[in-house]
PDB file of C-alpha atoms in Angstrom:
ATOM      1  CA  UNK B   1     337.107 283.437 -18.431  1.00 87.00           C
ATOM      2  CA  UNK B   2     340.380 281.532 -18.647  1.00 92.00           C
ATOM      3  CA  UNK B   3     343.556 282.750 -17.500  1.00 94.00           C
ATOM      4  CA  UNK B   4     345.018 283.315 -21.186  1.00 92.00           C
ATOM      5  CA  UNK B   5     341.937 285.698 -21.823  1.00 94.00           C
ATOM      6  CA  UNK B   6     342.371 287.403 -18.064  1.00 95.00           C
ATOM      7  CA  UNK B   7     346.087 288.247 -19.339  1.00 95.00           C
ATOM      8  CA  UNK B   8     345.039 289.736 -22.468  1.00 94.00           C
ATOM      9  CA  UNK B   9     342.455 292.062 -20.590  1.00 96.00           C
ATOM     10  CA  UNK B  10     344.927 292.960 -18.306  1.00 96.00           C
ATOM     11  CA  UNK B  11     347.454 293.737 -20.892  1.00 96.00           C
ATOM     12  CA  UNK B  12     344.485 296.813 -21.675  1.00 95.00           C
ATOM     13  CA  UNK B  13     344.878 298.083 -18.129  1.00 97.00           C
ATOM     14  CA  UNK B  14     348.646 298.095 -17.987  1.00 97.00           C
ATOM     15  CA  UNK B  15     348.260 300.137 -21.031  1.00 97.00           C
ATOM     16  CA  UNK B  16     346.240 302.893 -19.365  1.00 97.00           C
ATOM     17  CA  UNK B  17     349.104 302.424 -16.130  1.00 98.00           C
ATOM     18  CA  UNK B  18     351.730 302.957 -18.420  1.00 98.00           C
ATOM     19  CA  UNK B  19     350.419 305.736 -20.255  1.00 97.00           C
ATOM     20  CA  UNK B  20     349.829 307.573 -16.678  1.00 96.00           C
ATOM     21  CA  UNK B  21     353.388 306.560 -16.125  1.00 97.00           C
ATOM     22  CA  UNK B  22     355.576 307.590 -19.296  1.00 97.00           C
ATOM     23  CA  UNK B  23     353.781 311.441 -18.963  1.00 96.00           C
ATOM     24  CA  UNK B  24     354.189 311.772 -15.315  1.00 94.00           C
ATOM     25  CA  UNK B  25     357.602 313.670 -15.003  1.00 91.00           C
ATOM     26  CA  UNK B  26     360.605 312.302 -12.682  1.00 91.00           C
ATOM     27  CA  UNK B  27     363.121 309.551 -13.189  1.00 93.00           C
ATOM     28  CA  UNK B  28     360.603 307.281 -11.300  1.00 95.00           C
ATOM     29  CA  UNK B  29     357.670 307.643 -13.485  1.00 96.00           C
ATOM     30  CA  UNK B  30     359.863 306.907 -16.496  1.00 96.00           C
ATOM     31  CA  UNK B  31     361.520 303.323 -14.648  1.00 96.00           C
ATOM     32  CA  UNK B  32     357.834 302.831 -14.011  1.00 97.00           C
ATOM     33  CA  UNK B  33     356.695 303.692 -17.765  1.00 97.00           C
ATOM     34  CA  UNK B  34     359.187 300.677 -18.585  1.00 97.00           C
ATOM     35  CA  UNK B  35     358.078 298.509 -15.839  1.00 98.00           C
ATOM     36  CA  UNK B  36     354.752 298.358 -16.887  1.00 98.00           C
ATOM     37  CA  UNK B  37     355.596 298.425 -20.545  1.00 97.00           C
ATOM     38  CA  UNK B  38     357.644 295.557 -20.064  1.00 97.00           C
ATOM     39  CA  UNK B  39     354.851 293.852 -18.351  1.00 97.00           C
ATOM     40  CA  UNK B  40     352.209 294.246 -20.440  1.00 96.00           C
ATOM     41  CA  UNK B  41     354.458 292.730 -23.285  1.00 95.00           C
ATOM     42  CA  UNK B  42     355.406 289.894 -20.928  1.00 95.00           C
ATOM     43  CA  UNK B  43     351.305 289.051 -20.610  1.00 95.00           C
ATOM     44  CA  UNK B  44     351.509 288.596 -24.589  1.00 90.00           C
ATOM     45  CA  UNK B  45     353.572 286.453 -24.644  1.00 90.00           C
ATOM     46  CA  UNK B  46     352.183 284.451 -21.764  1.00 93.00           C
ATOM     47  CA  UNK B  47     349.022 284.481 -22.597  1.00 91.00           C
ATOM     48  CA  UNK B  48     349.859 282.924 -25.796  1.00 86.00           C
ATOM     49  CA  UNK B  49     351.980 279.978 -24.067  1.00 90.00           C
ATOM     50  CA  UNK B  50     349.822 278.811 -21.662  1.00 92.00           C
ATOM     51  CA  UNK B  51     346.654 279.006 -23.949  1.00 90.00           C
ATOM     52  CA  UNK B  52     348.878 276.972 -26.680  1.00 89.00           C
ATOM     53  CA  UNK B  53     350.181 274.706 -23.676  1.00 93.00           C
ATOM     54  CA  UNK B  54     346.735 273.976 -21.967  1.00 93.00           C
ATOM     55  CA  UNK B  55     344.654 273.891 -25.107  1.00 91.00           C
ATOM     56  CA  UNK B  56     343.009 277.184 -23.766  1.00 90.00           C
ATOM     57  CA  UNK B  57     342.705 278.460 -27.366  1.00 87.00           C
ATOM     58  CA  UNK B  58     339.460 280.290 -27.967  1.00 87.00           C
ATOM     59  CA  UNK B  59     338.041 282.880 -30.795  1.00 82.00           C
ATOM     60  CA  UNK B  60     337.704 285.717 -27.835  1.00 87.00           C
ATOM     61  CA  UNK B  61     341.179 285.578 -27.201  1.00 87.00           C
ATOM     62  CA  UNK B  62     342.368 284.868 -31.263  1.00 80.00           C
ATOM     63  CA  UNK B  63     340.753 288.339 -31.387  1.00 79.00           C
ATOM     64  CA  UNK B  64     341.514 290.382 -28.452  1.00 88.00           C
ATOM     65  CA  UNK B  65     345.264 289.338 -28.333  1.00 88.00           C
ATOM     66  CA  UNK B  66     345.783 291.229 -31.668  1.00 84.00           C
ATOM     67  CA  UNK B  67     344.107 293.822 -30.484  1.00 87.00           C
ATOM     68  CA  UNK B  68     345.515 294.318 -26.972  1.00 92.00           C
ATOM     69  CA  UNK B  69     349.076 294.484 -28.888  1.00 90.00           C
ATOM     70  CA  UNK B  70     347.798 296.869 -31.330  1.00 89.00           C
ATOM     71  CA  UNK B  71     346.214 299.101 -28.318  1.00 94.00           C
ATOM     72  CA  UNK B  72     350.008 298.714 -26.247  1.00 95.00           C
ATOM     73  CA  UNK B  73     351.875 299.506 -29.520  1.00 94.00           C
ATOM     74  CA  UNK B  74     350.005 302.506 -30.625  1.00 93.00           C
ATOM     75  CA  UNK B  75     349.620 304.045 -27.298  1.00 96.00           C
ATOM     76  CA  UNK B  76     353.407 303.896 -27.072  1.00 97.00           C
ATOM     77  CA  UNK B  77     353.496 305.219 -30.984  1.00 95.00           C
ATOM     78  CA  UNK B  78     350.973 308.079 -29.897  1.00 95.00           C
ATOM     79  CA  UNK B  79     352.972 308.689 -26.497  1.00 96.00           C
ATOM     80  CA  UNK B  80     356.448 308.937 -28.306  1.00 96.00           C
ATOM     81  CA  UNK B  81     354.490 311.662 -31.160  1.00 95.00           C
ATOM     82  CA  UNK B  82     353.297 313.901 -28.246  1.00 95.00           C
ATOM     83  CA  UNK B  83     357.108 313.853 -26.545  1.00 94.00           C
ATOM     84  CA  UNK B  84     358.141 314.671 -29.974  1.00 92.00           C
ATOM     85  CA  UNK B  85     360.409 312.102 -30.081  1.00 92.00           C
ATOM     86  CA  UNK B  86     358.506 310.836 -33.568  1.00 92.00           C
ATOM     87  CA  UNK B  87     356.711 312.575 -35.903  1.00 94.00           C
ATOM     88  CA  UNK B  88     353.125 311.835 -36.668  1.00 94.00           C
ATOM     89  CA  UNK B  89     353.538 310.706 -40.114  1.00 94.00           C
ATOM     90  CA  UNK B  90     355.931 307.644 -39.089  1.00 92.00           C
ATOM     91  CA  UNK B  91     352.144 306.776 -36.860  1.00 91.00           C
ATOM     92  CA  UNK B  92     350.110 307.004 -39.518  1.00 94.00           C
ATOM     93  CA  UNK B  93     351.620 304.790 -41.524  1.00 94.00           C
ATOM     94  CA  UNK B  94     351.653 301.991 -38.638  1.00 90.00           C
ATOM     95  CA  UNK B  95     348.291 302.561 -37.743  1.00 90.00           C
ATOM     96  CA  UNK B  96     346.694 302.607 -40.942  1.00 93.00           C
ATOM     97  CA  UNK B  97     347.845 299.153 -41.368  1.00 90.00           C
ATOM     98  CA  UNK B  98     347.189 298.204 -37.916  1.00 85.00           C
ATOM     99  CA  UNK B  99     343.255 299.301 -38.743  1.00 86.00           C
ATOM    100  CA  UNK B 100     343.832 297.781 -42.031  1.00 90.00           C
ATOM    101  CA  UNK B 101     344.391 294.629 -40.271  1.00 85.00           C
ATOM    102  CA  UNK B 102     341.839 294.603 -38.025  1.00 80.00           C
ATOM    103  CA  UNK B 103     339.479 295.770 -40.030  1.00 84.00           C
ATOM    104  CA  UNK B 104     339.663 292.730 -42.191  1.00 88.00           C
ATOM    105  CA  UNK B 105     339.493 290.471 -38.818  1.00 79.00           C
ATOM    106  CA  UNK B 106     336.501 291.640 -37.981  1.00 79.00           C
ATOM    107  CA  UNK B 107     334.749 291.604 -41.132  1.00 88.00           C
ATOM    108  CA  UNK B 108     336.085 287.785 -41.148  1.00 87.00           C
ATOM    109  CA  UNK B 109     334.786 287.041 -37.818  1.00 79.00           C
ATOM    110  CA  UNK B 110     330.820 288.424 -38.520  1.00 82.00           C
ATOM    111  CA  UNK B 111     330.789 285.970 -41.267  1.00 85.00           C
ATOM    112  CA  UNK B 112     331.745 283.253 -38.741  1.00 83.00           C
ATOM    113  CA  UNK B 113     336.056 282.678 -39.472  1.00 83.00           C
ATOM    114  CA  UNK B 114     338.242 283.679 -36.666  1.00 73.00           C
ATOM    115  CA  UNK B 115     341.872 284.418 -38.445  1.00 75.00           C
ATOM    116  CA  UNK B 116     344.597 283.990 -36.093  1.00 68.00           C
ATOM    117  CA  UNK B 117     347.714 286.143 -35.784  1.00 68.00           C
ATOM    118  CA  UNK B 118     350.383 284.535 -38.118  1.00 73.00           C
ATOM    119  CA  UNK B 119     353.927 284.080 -37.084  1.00 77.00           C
ATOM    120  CA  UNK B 120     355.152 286.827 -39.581  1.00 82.00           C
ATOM    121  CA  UNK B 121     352.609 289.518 -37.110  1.00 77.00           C
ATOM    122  CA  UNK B 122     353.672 288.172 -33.655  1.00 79.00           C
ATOM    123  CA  UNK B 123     357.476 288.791 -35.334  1.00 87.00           C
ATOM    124  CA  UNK B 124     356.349 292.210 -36.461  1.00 87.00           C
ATOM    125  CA  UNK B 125     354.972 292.578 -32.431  1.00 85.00           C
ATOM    126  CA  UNK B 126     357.889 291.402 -31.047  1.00 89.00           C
ATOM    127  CA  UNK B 127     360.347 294.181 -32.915  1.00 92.00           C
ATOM    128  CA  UNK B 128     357.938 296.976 -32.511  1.00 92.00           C
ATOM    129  CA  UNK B 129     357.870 295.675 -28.355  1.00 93.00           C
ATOM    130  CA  UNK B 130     361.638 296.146 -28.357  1.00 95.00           C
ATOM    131  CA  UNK B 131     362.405 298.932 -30.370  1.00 94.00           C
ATOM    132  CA  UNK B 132     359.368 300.714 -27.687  1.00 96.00           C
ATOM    133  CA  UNK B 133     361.527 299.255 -24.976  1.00 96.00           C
ATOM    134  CA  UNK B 134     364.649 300.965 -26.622  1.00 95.00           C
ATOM    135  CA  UNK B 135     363.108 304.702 -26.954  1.00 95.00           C
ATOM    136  CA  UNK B 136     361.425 303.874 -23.238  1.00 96.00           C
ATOM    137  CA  UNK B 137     365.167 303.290 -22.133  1.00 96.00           C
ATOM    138  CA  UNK B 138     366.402 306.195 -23.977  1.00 93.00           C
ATOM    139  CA  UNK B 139     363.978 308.214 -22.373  1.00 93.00           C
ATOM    140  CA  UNK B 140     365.101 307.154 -18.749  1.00 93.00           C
ATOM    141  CA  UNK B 141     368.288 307.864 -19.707  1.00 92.00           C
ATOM    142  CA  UNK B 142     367.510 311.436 -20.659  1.00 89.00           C
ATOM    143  CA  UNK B 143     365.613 312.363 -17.407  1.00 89.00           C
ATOM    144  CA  UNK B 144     368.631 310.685 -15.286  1.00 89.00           C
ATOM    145  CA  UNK B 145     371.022 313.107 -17.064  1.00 87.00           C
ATOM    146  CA  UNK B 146     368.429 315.503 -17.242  1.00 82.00           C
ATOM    147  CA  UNK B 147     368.471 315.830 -13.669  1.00 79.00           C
ATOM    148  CA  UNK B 148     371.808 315.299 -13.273  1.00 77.00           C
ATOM    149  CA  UNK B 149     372.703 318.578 -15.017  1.00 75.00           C
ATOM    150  CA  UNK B 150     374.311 316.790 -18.460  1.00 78.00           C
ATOM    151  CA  UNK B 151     371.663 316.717 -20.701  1.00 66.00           C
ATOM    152  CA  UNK B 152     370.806 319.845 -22.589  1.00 63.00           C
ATOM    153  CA  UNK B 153     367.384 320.004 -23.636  1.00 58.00           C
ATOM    154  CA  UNK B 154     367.329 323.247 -25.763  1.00 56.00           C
ATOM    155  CA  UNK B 155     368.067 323.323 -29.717  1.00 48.00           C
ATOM    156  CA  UNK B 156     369.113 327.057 -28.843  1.00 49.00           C
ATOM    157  CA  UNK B 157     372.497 325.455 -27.644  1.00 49.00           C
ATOM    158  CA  UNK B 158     372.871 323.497 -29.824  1.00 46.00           C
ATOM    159  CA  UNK B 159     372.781 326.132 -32.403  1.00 47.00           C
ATOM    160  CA  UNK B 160     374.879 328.265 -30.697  1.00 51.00           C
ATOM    161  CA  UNK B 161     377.918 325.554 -31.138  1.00 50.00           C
ATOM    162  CA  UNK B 162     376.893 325.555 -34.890  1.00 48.00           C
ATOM    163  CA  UNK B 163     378.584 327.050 -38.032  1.00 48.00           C
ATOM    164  CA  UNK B 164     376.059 328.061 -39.053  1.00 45.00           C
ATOM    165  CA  UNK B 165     375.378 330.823 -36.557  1.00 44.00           C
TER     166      UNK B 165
END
């Protein structure tokens, strides 16, 4: 296995690291969440450079890089949907055409054509990779003022300091 394909693989595994991350609690586990977020994305690109770069190109990895990215991305999606930060709907919609996608892939690839992501899906990658990165950072900025005393976590304040009350 070539290094390009060992970097998508591993991109799987720093999913499951991050995941344990961005649900432990503590400041900590949320830098880490980001850490290992940010790493995983950095393996996409990599892996796509140096296969390009050392003519490492092969069908495994024109199908597994799509899907590691799809597996990081939703597992951010689905992580951000149980810390009700998104609702489910918004998900749906992202993996539908993520399965959509795929689906079509694979039924290319058991009739023998490998499709390649196009530039227009590692552009759609790249924006979902930062706007994850922004809610990630959002989050660590929460739990810092969360345990600093200046972040109120309760909608029962914030109704209090309503009109509408």
């Amino acid at each position: 296995m070539n290094l390009p394909n060992k970097l998508t693989i591993s991109r799987l595994f720093l999913t499951f690291v991050f995941m344990c991350c961005i649900f432990y609690p503590g400041v900590i586990a949320k830098a880490l969440a980001i850490f290992f977020f940010m790493l995983a994305a950095l393996t996409d690109y990599f892996d796509g450079r140096i296969a390009r770069k050392r003519n490492l190109i092969t069908n495994f990895g024109k199908l597994m890089d799509p899907i590691a990215d799809k597996i990081l991305v939703l597992a951010a999606f689905l992580a951000f949907v149980e810390l009700k930060l998104m609702p489910a709907w918004m998900i749906i919609i992202i993996l539908s055409r993520e399965l959509l996608i795929t689906g079509i892939r694979l039924l290319c690839a058991a009739g023998g054509i490998v499709i390649a992501a196009a530039k227009e899906g590692k552009h759609k990658t790249v924006s979902q990779f930062f706007s994850i990165f922004a809610v990630l950072f959002l989050i660590l900025i929460r739990e810092l003022c969360s345990k600093a005393g200046i972040w109120n976590n309760g909608r029962e304040a914030l109704m209090k300091n309503t009109v509408f009350t």
